[in-house]
Amino acid sequence: MRLRLCRRGALKHPELPAQRQLERQAAQLASVRSRLLRRARIARRRRVLDLGCGWGAVTGDLRRRAGGIVVAGDRHLRAAATAGAPAVCADAHALPFRRAAFDLVFTHFVWLWLRDPAHVLAEIDRVLAPGGALVAVEADFGGLIAHPPEVDLSAVWQEALASAGADPFIGRTLPPRFASAGYRVETSMVSPGELGGDLALDLLQGLPLSEEAARRVRAAAAHRGPAFVYLPVLGILAEKPRPL
């Protein structure tokens, strides 16, 4: 496979979350990711793309599981330094790969940041071989459930993500979107017991917050009584059919 490599350190990353923050999030969702990747038969996959890899928080896990090469693709190139995989400067809206270059494409909290998800799906479909798998771990921040009210940050989430240019409701749209593109789709929801209670708070780090929103986040973080917080996280396996 021919790769268009970028010079390490050539890009600035002012909007990329901190490496440790992404590593914490990846660790919290490890069991979900493991189930999805087993269902996707990653051990048999020879060409895997970690699309939107960021600092490579998940790339190393993919490399340990895959049966072949794993390529880390992101506009912000740091995966090579952190995960040891071949790294490529890759805008998801214009992937620099030939047709059917991969047999598994993995995304982790990527779709909410895409300006044109339909176009990105068309690009993934182009580079994914027939019989290949698209595996996505994505949250639906519009579906946050929390009690008591002082720990309910639903409105904060929606305001912060919209201000940052993201779609807090993207999670619920992905299974029907993938199915409409002709993929065979399996969707599972992460159970509350699998998520650390601080995941929703941790994910807010680095997002633009108004003074009132910041005050509410501090109050939620300081809450010490019983509470229930559930951020819906979807695990999606979408398989591309082979031609008849």
PDB file of N, CA and C in Angstrom, residues 72-124:
ATOM      1  N   ALA A  72      -2.861   4.848  10.581  1.00  0.00           N
ATOM      2  CA  ALA A  72      -3.471   5.896  11.391  1.00  0.00           C
ATOM      3  C   ALA A  72      -3.683   7.123  10.520  1.00  0.00           C
ATOM      4  N   GLY A  73      -4.926   7.544  10.359  1.00  0.00           N
ATOM      5  CA  GLY A  73      -5.236   8.688   9.509  1.00  0.00           C
ATOM      6  C   GLY A  73      -5.900   9.809  10.277  1.00  0.00           C
ATOM      7  N   ASP A  74      -5.347  11.025  10.155  1.00  0.00           N
ATOM      8  CA  ASP A  74      -5.919  12.179  10.840  1.00  0.00           C
ATOM      9  C   ASP A  74      -5.352  13.447  10.209  1.00  0.00           C
ATOM     10  N   ARG A  75      -6.113  14.540  10.287  1.00  0.00           N
ATOM     11  CA  ARG A  75      -5.579  15.833   9.836  1.00  0.00           C
ATOM     12  C   ARG A  75      -4.459  16.306  10.758  1.00  0.00           C
ATOM     13  N   HIS A  76      -4.486  15.861  12.009  1.00  0.00           N
ATOM     14  CA  HIS A  76      -3.472  16.240  12.994  1.00  0.00           C
ATOM     15  C   HIS A  76      -2.585  15.025  13.231  1.00  0.00           C
ATOM     16  N   LEU A  77      -1.412  15.049  12.684  1.00  0.00           N
ATOM     17  CA  LEU A  77      -0.593  13.839  12.644  1.00  0.00           C
ATOM     18  C   LEU A  77       0.227  13.668  13.922  1.00  0.00           C
ATOM     19  N   ARG A  78      -0.212  12.780  14.815  1.00  0.00           N
ATOM     20  CA  ARG A  78       0.547  12.443  16.017  1.00  0.00           C
ATOM     21  C   ARG A  78       0.563  10.943  16.258  1.00  0.00           C
ATOM     22  N   ALA A  79      -0.239  10.203  15.531  1.00  0.00           N
ATOM     23  CA  ALA A  79      -0.363   8.771  15.803  1.00  0.00           C
ATOM     24  C   ALA A  79       0.954   8.035  15.635  1.00  0.00           C
ATOM     25  N   ALA A  80       1.784   8.432  14.666  1.00  0.00           N
ATOM     26  CA  ALA A  80       3.046   7.723  14.438  1.00  0.00           C
ATOM     27  C   ALA A  80       3.935   7.780  15.673  1.00  0.00           C
ATOM     28  N   ALA A  81       3.935   8.933  16.347  1.00  0.00           N
ATOM     29  CA  ALA A  81       4.794   9.095  17.517  1.00  0.00           C
ATOM     30  C   ALA A  81       4.255   8.357  18.733  1.00  0.00           C
ATOM     31  N   THR A  82       2.940   8.163  18.799  1.00  0.00           N
ATOM     32  CA  THR A  82       2.351   7.599  20.008  1.00  0.00           C
ATOM     33  C   THR A  82       1.986   6.129  19.887  1.00  0.00           C
ATOM     34  N   ALA A  83       1.767   5.632  18.664  1.00  0.00           N
ATOM     35  CA  ALA A  83       1.302   4.253  18.519  1.00  0.00           C
ATOM     36  C   ALA A  83       2.177   3.412  17.605  1.00  0.00           C
ATOM     37  N   GLY A  84       3.130   4.020  16.931  1.00  0.00           N
ATOM     38  CA  GLY A  84       4.053   3.257  16.105  1.00  0.00           C
ATOM     39  C   GLY A  84       3.486   2.745  14.801  1.00  0.00           C
ATOM     40  N   ALA A  85       2.331   3.254  14.374  1.00  0.00           N
ATOM     41  CA  ALA A  85       1.725   2.808  13.119  1.00  0.00           C
ATOM     42  C   ALA A  85       2.092   3.761  11.990  1.00  0.00           C
ATOM     43  N   PRO A  86       2.062   3.295  10.736  1.00  0.00           N
ATOM     44  CA  PRO A  86       2.199   4.222   9.612  1.00  0.00           C
ATOM     45  C   PRO A  86       1.109   5.282   9.708  1.00  0.00           C
ATOM     46  N   ALA A  87       1.478   6.549   9.625  1.00  0.00           N
ATOM     47  CA  ALA A  87       0.524   7.638   9.821  1.00  0.00           C
ATOM     48  C   ALA A  87       0.422   8.476   8.559  1.00  0.00           C
ATOM     49  N   VAL A  88      -0.795   8.885   8.236  1.00  0.00           N
ATOM     50  CA  VAL A  88      -1.077   9.603   7.002  1.00  0.00           C
ATOM     51  C   VAL A  88      -1.918  10.832   7.313  1.00  0.00           C
ATOM     52  N   CYS A  89      -1.560  11.965   6.732  1.00  0.00           N
ATOM     53  CA  CYS A  89      -2.415  13.146   6.812  1.00  0.00           C
ATOM     54  C   CYS A  89      -3.671  12.866   6.007  1.00  0.00           C
ATOM     55  N   ALA A  90      -4.802  12.768   6.650  1.00  0.00           N
ATOM     56  CA  ALA A  90      -6.016  12.346   5.960  1.00  0.00           C
ATOM     57  C   ALA A  90      -7.210  13.156   6.434  1.00  0.00           C
ATOM     58  N   ASP A  91      -7.782  13.938   5.523  1.00  0.00           N
ATOM     59  CA  ASP A  91      -9.061  14.588   5.759  1.00  0.00           C
ATOM     60  C   ASP A  91     -10.144  13.579   5.403  1.00  0.00           C
ATOM     61  N   ALA A  92     -11.041  13.304   6.332  1.00  0.00           N
ATOM     62  CA  ALA A  92     -12.074  12.293   6.095  1.00  0.00           C
ATOM     63  C   ALA A  92     -12.952  12.626   4.902  1.00  0.00           C
ATOM     64  N   HIS A  93     -13.025  13.908   4.535  1.00  0.00           N
ATOM     65  CA  HIS A  93     -13.848  14.312   3.399  1.00  0.00           C
ATOM     66  C   HIS A  93     -13.159  14.079   2.061  1.00  0.00           C
ATOM     67  N   ALA A  94     -11.874  13.776   2.079  1.00  0.00           N
ATOM     68  CA  ALA A  94     -11.127  13.517   0.836  1.00  0.00           C
ATOM     69  C   ALA A  94      -9.987  12.561   1.167  1.00  0.00           C
ATOM     70  N   LEU A  95     -10.305  11.303   1.378  1.00  0.00           N
ATOM     71  CA  LEU A  95      -9.315  10.330   1.833  1.00  0.00           C
ATOM     72  C   LEU A  95      -8.269  10.062   0.751  1.00  0.00           C
ATOM     73  N   PRO A  96      -6.991  10.104   1.120  1.00  0.00           N
ATOM     74  CA  PRO A  96      -5.911   9.951   0.136  1.00  0.00           C
ATOM     75  C   PRO A  96      -5.545   8.492  -0.119  1.00  0.00           C
ATOM     76  N   PHE A  97      -6.545   7.663  -0.369  1.00  0.00           N
ATOM     77  CA  PHE A  97      -6.325   6.237  -0.586  1.00  0.00           C
ATOM     78  C   PHE A  97      -7.078   5.787  -1.831  1.00  0.00           C
ATOM     79  N   ARG A  98      -6.562   4.710  -2.425  1.00  0.00           N
ATOM     80  CA  ARG A  98      -7.214   4.154  -3.610  1.00  0.00           C
ATOM     81  C   ARG A  98      -8.502   3.431  -3.224  1.00  0.00           C
ATOM     82  N   ARG A  99      -9.282   3.095  -4.211  1.00  0.00           N
ATOM     83  CA  ARG A  99     -10.521   2.357  -4.008  1.00  0.00           C
ATOM     84  C   ARG A  99     -10.228   0.982  -3.390  1.00  0.00           C
ATOM     85  N   ALA A 100     -11.067   0.575  -2.437  1.00  0.00           N
ATOM     86  CA  ALA A 100     -10.969  -0.740  -1.787  1.00  0.00           C
ATOM     87  C   ALA A 100      -9.609  -0.972  -1.132  1.00  0.00           C
ATOM     88  N   ALA A 101      -9.020   0.095  -0.574  1.00  0.00           N
ATOM     89  CA  ALA A 101      -7.696  -0.018   0.041  1.00  0.00           C
ATOM     90  C   ALA A 101      -7.724  -0.740   1.387  1.00  0.00           C
ATOM     91  N   PHE A 102      -8.877  -0.764   2.075  1.00  0.00           N
ATOM     92  CA  PHE A 102      -8.953  -1.316   3.430  1.00  0.00           C
ATOM     93  C   PHE A 102     -10.082  -2.337   3.537  1.00  0.00           C
ATOM     94  N   ASP A 103      -9.929  -3.247   4.488  1.00  0.00           N
ATOM     95  CA  ASP A 103     -11.036  -4.164   4.770  1.00  0.00           C
ATOM     96  C   ASP A 103     -11.658  -3.918   6.142  1.00  0.00           C
ATOM     97  N   LEU A 104     -11.165  -2.903   6.875  1.00  0.00           N
ATOM     98  CA  LEU A 104     -11.829  -2.447   8.093  1.00  0.00           C
ATOM     99  C   LEU A 104     -11.489  -0.978   8.302  1.00  0.00           C
ATOM    100  N   VAL A 105     -12.510  -0.173   8.538  1.00  0.00           N
ATOM    101  CA  VAL A 105     -12.333   1.238   8.893  1.00  0.00           C
ATOM    102  C   VAL A 105     -12.935   1.440  10.277  1.00  0.00           C
ATOM    103  N   PHE A 106     -12.142   2.018  11.182  1.00  0.00           N
ATOM    104  CA  PHE A 106     -12.567   2.215  12.568  1.00  0.00           C
ATOM    105  C   PHE A 106     -12.636   3.708  12.869  1.00  0.00           C
ATOM    106  N   THR A 107     -13.711   4.127  13.553  1.00  0.00           N
ATOM    107  CA  THR A 107     -13.820   5.517  14.012  1.00  0.00           C
ATOM    108  C   THR A 107     -14.237   5.531  15.477  1.00  0.00           C
ATOM    109  N   HIS A 108     -13.713   6.493  16.208  1.00  0.00           N
ATOM    110  CA  HIS A 108     -13.987   6.610  17.645  1.00  0.00           C
ATOM    111  C   HIS A 108     -14.254   8.071  17.968  1.00  0.00           C
ATOM    112  N   PHE A 109     -15.523   8.413  18.224  1.00  0.00           N
ATOM    113  CA  PHE A 109     -15.928   9.794  18.511  1.00  0.00           C
ATOM    114  C   PHE A 109     -15.452  10.739  17.404  1.00  0.00           C
ATOM    115  N   VAL A 110     -15.742  10.374  16.179  1.00  0.00           N
ATOM    116  CA  VAL A 110     -15.320  11.146  15.007  1.00  0.00           C
ATOM    117  C   VAL A 110     -16.499  11.819  14.318  1.00  0.00           C
ATOM    118  N   TRP A 111     -17.620  11.109  14.200  1.00  0.00           N
ATOM    119  CA  TRP A 111     -18.702  11.571  13.322  1.00  0.00           C
ATOM    120  C   TRP A 111     -19.320  12.883  13.776  1.00  0.00           C
ATOM    121  N   LEU A 112     -19.351  13.172  15.060  1.00  0.00           N
ATOM    122  CA  LEU A 112     -19.980  14.416  15.506  1.00  0.00           C
ATOM    123  C   LEU A 112     -19.237  15.647  15.015  1.00  0.00           C
ATOM    124  N   TRP A 113     -17.957  15.495  14.649  1.00  0.00           N
ATOM    125  CA  TRP A 113     -17.152  16.635  14.223  1.00  0.00           C
ATOM    126  C   TRP A 113     -17.148  16.839  12.705  1.00  0.00           C
ATOM    127  N   LEU A 114     -17.800  15.977  11.970  1.00  0.00           N
ATOM    128  CA  LEU A 114     -17.717  16.037  10.509  1.00  0.00           C
ATOM    129  C   LEU A 114     -18.713  17.047   9.953  1.00  0.00           C
ATOM    130  N   ARG A 115     -18.252  17.895   9.057  1.00  0.00           N
ATOM    131  CA  ARG A 115     -19.149  18.907   8.492  1.00  0.00           C
ATOM    132  C   ARG A 115     -20.119  18.313   7.481  1.00  0.00           C
ATOM    133  N   ASP A 116     -19.758  17.177   6.869  1.00  0.00           N
ATOM    134  CA  ASP A 116     -20.610  16.555   5.850  1.00  0.00           C
ATOM    135  C   ASP A 116     -20.548  15.035   6.003  1.00  0.00           C
ATOM    136  N   PRO A 117     -21.292  14.479   6.976  1.00  0.00           N
ATOM    137  CA  PRO A 117     -21.225  13.032   7.216  1.00  0.00           C
ATOM    138  C   PRO A 117     -21.572  12.194   5.993  1.00  0.00           C
ATOM    139  N   ALA A 118     -22.514  12.648   5.178  1.00  0.00           N
ATOM    140  CA  ALA A 118     -22.897  11.871   3.990  1.00  0.00           C
ATOM    141  C   ALA A 118     -21.727  11.742   3.027  1.00  0.00           C
ATOM    142  N   HIS A 119     -20.979  12.819   2.858  1.00  0.00           N
ATOM    143  CA  HIS A 119     -19.825  12.766   1.960  1.00  0.00           C
ATOM    144  C   HIS A 119     -18.727  11.878   2.538  1.00  0.00           C
ATOM    145  N   VAL A 120     -18.524  11.950   3.848  1.00  0.00           N
ATOM    146  CA  VAL A 120     -17.508  11.106   4.482  1.00  0.00           C
ATOM    147  C   VAL A 120     -17.877   9.633   4.343  1.00  0.00           C
ATOM    148  N   LEU A 121     -19.151   9.316   4.510  1.00  0.00           N
ATOM    149  CA  LEU A 121     -19.567   7.927   4.338  1.00  0.00           C
ATOM    150  C   LEU A 121     -19.309   7.456   2.907  1.00  0.00           C
ATOM    151  N   ALA A 122     -19.535   8.323   1.939  1.00  0.00           N
ATOM    152  CA  ALA A 122     -19.236   7.959   0.551  1.00  0.00           C
ATOM    153  C   ALA A 122     -17.743   7.718   0.353  1.00  0.00           C
ATOM    154  N   GLU A 123     -16.907   8.511   1.022  1.00  0.00           N
ATOM    155  CA  GLU A 123     -15.460   8.317   0.936  1.00  0.00           C
ATOM    156  C   GLU A 123     -15.044   7.006   1.602  1.00  0.00           C
ATOM    157  N   ILE A 124     -15.620   6.718   2.766  1.00  0.00           N
ATOM    158  CA  ILE A 124     -15.318   5.447   3.432  1.00  0.00           C
ATOM    159  C   ILE A 124     -15.755   4.281   2.555  1.00  0.00           C
TER     160      ILE A 124
END
